[in-house]
PDB file of C-alpha atoms in Angstrom:
ATOM      1  CA  THR A   1      11.815  37.718 -15.249  1.00 36.00           C
ATOM      2  CA  LYS A   2      11.220  41.445 -17.472  1.00 42.00           C
ATOM      3  CA  ARG A   3       7.718  43.032 -16.558  1.00 45.00           C
ATOM      4  CA  GLU A   4       5.369  41.986 -19.268  1.00 47.00           C
ATOM      5  CA  ALA A   5       5.531  45.697 -21.042  1.00 54.00           C
ATOM      6  CA  LYS A   6       1.681  44.814 -22.603  1.00 72.00           C
ATOM      7  CA  ASP A   7      -0.197  47.449 -22.305  1.00 85.00           C
ATOM      8  CA  ILE A   8      -3.774  47.340 -20.431  1.00 93.00           C
ATOM      9  CA  SER A   9      -5.151  49.975 -22.800  1.00 92.00           C
ATOM     10  CA  LYS A  10      -4.415  47.765 -25.717  1.00 91.00           C
ATOM     11  CA  MET A  11      -5.739  44.921 -23.656  1.00 93.00           C
ATOM     12  CA  GLN A  12      -9.525  45.083 -24.487  1.00 94.00           C
ATOM     13  CA  GLY A  13     -11.365  42.071 -25.555  1.00 95.00           C
ATOM     14  CA  SER A  14      -8.337  39.347 -24.735  1.00 94.00           C
ATOM     15  CA  LEU A  15      -8.374  40.239 -20.283  1.00 95.00           C
ATOM     16  CA  GLN A  16      -8.700  36.666 -18.438  1.00 94.00           C
ATOM     17  CA  ARG A  17     -10.835  36.740 -15.776  1.00 97.00           C
ATOM     18  CA  PRO A  18      -9.000  36.786 -12.197  1.00 98.00           C
ATOM     19  CA  VAL A  19     -10.762  34.569 -11.077  1.00 98.00           C
ATOM     20  CA  SER A  20     -12.161  31.064 -12.305  1.00 96.00           C
ATOM     21  CA  GLY A  21     -15.302  30.603 -11.174  1.00 97.00           C
ATOM     22  CA  ARG A  22     -19.406  31.472 -12.334  1.00 97.00           C
ATOM     23  CA  LEU A  23     -19.938  35.328 -13.082  1.00 97.00           C
ATOM     24  CA  ARG A  24     -22.292  36.266 -10.555  1.00 97.00           C
ATOM     25  CA  LYS A  25     -23.678  40.430 -10.310  1.00 96.00           C
ATOM     26  CA  ARG A  26     -23.105  42.706 -13.889  1.00 97.00           C
ATOM     27  CA  PHE A  27     -21.610  46.040 -14.474  1.00 97.00           C
ATOM     28  CA  LYS A  28     -25.000  47.917 -13.661  1.00 96.00           C
ATOM     29  CA  PRO A  29     -23.850  51.596 -12.700  1.00 94.00           C
ATOM     30  CA  GLN A  30     -27.273  52.876 -12.757  1.00 94.00           C
ATOM     31  CA  ALA A  31     -28.641  50.396 -10.359  1.00 93.00           C
ATOM     32  CA  SER A  32     -30.351  52.172  -7.213  1.00 93.00           C
ATOM     33  CA  THR A  33     -27.409  50.216  -5.625  1.00 88.00           C
ATOM     34  CA  PRO A  34     -25.062  50.580  -8.300  1.00 92.00           C
ATOM     35  CA  VAL A  35     -22.168  47.082  -9.103  1.00 94.00           C
ATOM     36  CA  ARG A  36     -20.049  48.916 -10.210  1.00 96.00           C
ATOM     37  CA  GLY A  37     -17.257  45.961 -10.953  1.00 97.00           C
ATOM     38  CA  VAL A  38     -18.540  42.113 -12.099  1.00 98.00           C
ATOM     39  CA  GLY A  39     -18.651  39.670  -9.297  1.00 98.00           C
ATOM     40  CA  PHE A  40     -17.003  36.086  -9.752  1.00 98.00           C
ATOM     41  CA  SER A  41     -18.850  32.962  -7.555  1.00 98.00           C
ATOM     42  CA  THR A  42     -15.733  31.031  -6.374  1.00 98.00           C
ATOM     43  CA  ALA A  43     -14.213  27.341  -4.923  1.00 98.00           C
ATOM     44  CA  GLU A  44     -12.709  28.531  -1.228  1.00 96.00           C
ATOM     45  CA  ASN A  45      -9.546  29.809  -1.879  1.00 96.00           C
ATOM     46  CA  ALA A  46      -9.690  30.086  -5.347  1.00 98.00           C
ATOM     47  CA  GLU A  47      -6.800  31.895  -6.597  1.00 98.00           C
ATOM     48  CA  VAL A  48      -6.806  35.113  -8.160  1.00 98.00           C
ATOM     49  CA  ARG A  49      -4.622  36.102 -10.355  1.00 98.00           C
ATOM     50  CA  SER A  50      -3.567  39.753 -11.827  1.00 97.00           C
ATOM     51  CA  VAL A  51      -5.275  40.776 -15.392  1.00 97.00           C
ATOM     52  CA  ALA A  52      -2.452  42.888 -16.390  1.00 96.00           C
ATOM     53  CA  ALA A  53       0.683  43.824 -15.513  1.00 95.00           C
ATOM     54  CA  GLY A  54       1.123  46.658 -12.559  1.00 97.00           C
ATOM     55  CA  LYS A  55       1.962  48.056  -9.477  1.00 97.00           C
ATOM     56  CA  VAL A  56      -0.103  47.395  -5.871  1.00 98.00           C
ATOM     57  CA  VAL A  57      -1.003  50.265  -4.550  1.00 98.00           C
ATOM     58  CA  HIS A  58      -3.220  49.072  -2.294  1.00 97.00           C
ATOM     59  CA  ASN A  59      -3.536  46.394  -0.430  1.00 97.00           C
ATOM     60  CA  ASP A  60      -6.125  46.591   3.478  1.00 96.00           C
ATOM     61  CA  ILE A  61      -9.293  46.846   4.329  1.00 95.00           C
ATOM     62  CA  LEU A  62     -11.466  48.937   2.238  1.00 93.00           C
ATOM     63  CA  ARG A  63     -15.407  49.233   4.787  1.00 92.00           C
ATOM     64  CA  GLY A  64     -17.800  47.288   2.258  1.00 91.00           C
ATOM     65  CA  PHE A  65     -14.893  45.905   0.421  1.00 95.00           C
ATOM     66  CA  GLY A  66     -13.336  43.405   2.991  1.00 95.00           C
ATOM     67  CA  THR A  67      -9.381  43.094   2.410  1.00 96.00           C
ATOM     68  CA  VAL A  68      -9.053  44.652  -1.099  1.00 98.00           C
ATOM     69  CA  ILE A  69      -5.680  45.268  -4.136  1.00 98.00           C
ATOM     70  CA  ILE A  70      -5.973  47.614  -6.042  1.00 97.00           C
ATOM     71  CA  LEU A  71      -3.465  47.470  -8.842  1.00 98.00           C
ATOM     72  CA  GLN A  72      -2.188  50.729 -10.884  1.00 97.00           C
ATOM     73  CA  HIS A  73      -1.193  49.855 -14.617  1.00 96.00           C
ATOM     74  CA  ASN A  74      -0.917  53.116 -15.354  1.00 91.00           C
ATOM     75  CA  ALA A  75      -2.101  56.437 -15.628  1.00 90.00           C
ATOM     76  CA  ASP A  76      -4.625  55.551 -16.038  1.00 95.00           C
ATOM     77  CA  TYR A  77      -5.277  52.387 -15.116  1.00 97.00           C
ATOM     78  CA  PHE A  78      -6.436  50.126 -12.140  1.00 97.00           C
ATOM     79  CA  THR A  79      -7.888  47.348 -11.227  1.00 98.00           C
ATOM     80  CA  LEU A  80      -9.940  46.819  -8.037  1.00 98.00           C
ATOM     81  CA  TYR A  81      -9.508  43.302  -5.735  1.00 98.00           C
ATOM     82  CA  ALA A  82     -12.822  43.047  -3.363  1.00 98.00           C
ATOM     83  CA  TYR A  83     -13.638  40.364  -0.580  1.00 98.00           C
ATOM     84  CA  MET A  84      -9.194  38.396  -0.933  1.00 98.00           C
ATOM     85  CA  GLY A  85      -9.354  35.913   1.324  1.00 96.00           C
ATOM     86  CA  ASP A  86      -5.519  36.644   1.866  1.00 88.00           C
ATOM     87  CA  SER A  87      -2.345  38.022   0.432  1.00 90.00           C
ATOM     88  CA  PRO A  88       1.421  38.281   1.008  1.00 91.00           C
ATOM     89  CA  LEU A  89       1.970  41.199  -1.608  1.00 96.00           C
ATOM     90  CA  LYS A  90       3.589  44.828   0.006  1.00 97.00           C
ATOM     91  CA  VAL A  91       2.087  48.244  -0.780  1.00 98.00           C
ATOM     92  CA  GLY A  92       4.876  48.917  -3.967  1.00 98.00           C
ATOM     93  CA  THR A  93       5.030  45.384  -5.439  1.00 97.00           C
ATOM     94  CA  GLU A  94       5.253  45.177  -9.062  1.00 97.00           C
ATOM     95  CA  VAL A  95       3.460  42.156 -10.536  1.00 97.00           C
ATOM     96  CA  ASN A  96       3.056  40.416 -13.892  1.00 96.00           C
ATOM     97  CA  VAL A  97      -0.079  39.225 -16.341  1.00 95.00           C
ATOM     98  CA  ASN A  98      -1.284  36.182 -13.974  1.00 96.00           C
ATOM     99  CA  GLN A  99       0.729  36.657 -11.753  1.00 97.00           C
ATOM    100  CA  LYS A 100      -0.926  35.051  -7.325  1.00 97.00           C
ATOM    101  CA  LEU A 101      -2.895  37.640  -5.959  1.00 98.00           C
ATOM    102  CA  GLY A 102      -3.580  35.909  -3.395  1.00 97.00           C
ATOM    103  CA  THR A 103      -7.028  33.673  -2.809  1.00 98.00           C
ATOM    104  CA  VAL A 104     -10.698  34.757  -2.344  1.00 98.00           C
ATOM    105  CA  GLY A 105     -12.336  35.039   0.659  1.00 97.00           C
ATOM    106  CA  PHE A 106     -16.295  35.339   2.182  1.00 97.00           C
ATOM    107  CA  TYR A 107     -18.152  37.846  -0.161  1.00 97.00           C
ATOM    108  CA  PRO A 108     -20.899  38.549   1.833  1.00 96.00           C
ATOM    109  CA  ASP A 109     -23.296  39.350  -1.282  1.00 94.00           C
ATOM    110  CA  LEU A 110     -23.004  36.009  -3.396  1.00 96.00           C
ATOM    111  CA  LYS A 111     -23.352  34.177   0.668  1.00 97.00           C
ATOM    112  CA  GLY A 112     -20.025  32.780  -0.304  1.00 98.00           C
ATOM    113  CA  PRO A 113     -16.543  33.077  -1.353  1.00 98.00           C
ATOM    114  CA  GLY A 114     -15.913  34.678  -4.548  1.00 98.00           C
ATOM    115  CA  LEU A 115     -13.828  37.489  -6.351  1.00 98.00           C
ATOM    116  CA  TYR A 116     -15.439  41.625  -7.065  1.00 98.00           C
ATOM    117  CA  PHE A 117     -13.370  43.191  -9.552  1.00 98.00           C
ATOM    118  CA  GLU A 118     -13.774  46.713 -10.930  1.00 98.00           C
ATOM    119  CA  LEU A 119     -11.516  48.216 -13.411  1.00 98.00           C
ATOM    120  CA  ARG A 120     -11.581  51.734 -13.386  1.00 97.00           C
ATOM    121  CA  PHE A 121     -10.275  54.132 -16.120  1.00 97.00           C
ATOM    122  CA  LYS A 122      -9.039  57.332 -14.803  1.00 94.00           C
ATOM    123  CA  GLN A 123     -11.009  57.045 -12.090  1.00 89.00           C
ATOM    124  CA  LYS A 124     -14.204  56.133 -13.028  1.00 96.00           C
ATOM    125  CA  ALA A 125     -15.577  52.401 -12.671  1.00 96.00           C
ATOM    126  CA  ILE A 126     -15.566  50.747 -16.616  1.00 97.00           C
ATOM    127  CA  ASN A 127     -17.588  47.671 -17.241  1.00 97.00           C
ATOM    128  CA  PRO A 128     -15.075  45.021 -17.003  1.00 97.00           C
ATOM    129  CA  GLU A 129     -16.916  42.248 -18.473  1.00 95.00           C
ATOM    130  CA  ALA A 130     -16.112  43.623 -22.783  1.00 94.00           C
ATOM    131  CA  TRP A 131     -12.131  43.292 -21.798  1.00 96.00           C
ATOM    132  CA  PHE A 132     -12.748  39.595 -20.942  1.00 96.00           C
ATOM    133  CA  ALA A 133     -11.593  37.234 -23.590  1.00 92.00           C
ATOM    134  CA  SER A 134     -14.542  35.856 -24.649  1.00 78.00           C
TER     135      SER A 134
END
C-alpha cells in the first residue's frame, strides 16, 4: 500500500484523535506548569494511532514523559505521543494515517491509563484541539 500523500498542514480540523478516551488535560502553555499538548484518559491498553502519515524519529524514554514516540510528518510538523505502554516501531519506520503505534501506558497526572499528545510546528507546540475533527 502506498503511503497516504495527505499533507498534515492541510488537515486542520480533520485529524482523528490518536486514542479513544476523554480529553482531560487541555493545551495551556501559559499555565504555571505549562501544558504544551493534550491529555486523554483511556481504557487500559487502548490502542494509540498515528494522526497522519509520517516517519518515526524517536521511540524511547523521555524524562518526565515515559516512553515517547515522535513522528515527523514533513519538514515542519511533528506529533508526540507520551506515556506509551509499548510500541514495536523502530526509528525510521514509515507509518500511515491511523496506523497503530502501540498501546497506552500509565499517565501519572491522571493516575491511570492515558496518552499525552503534542502537535508541533517548527519545534513549537501548537494547540492540537483546533486540528481534531469535531
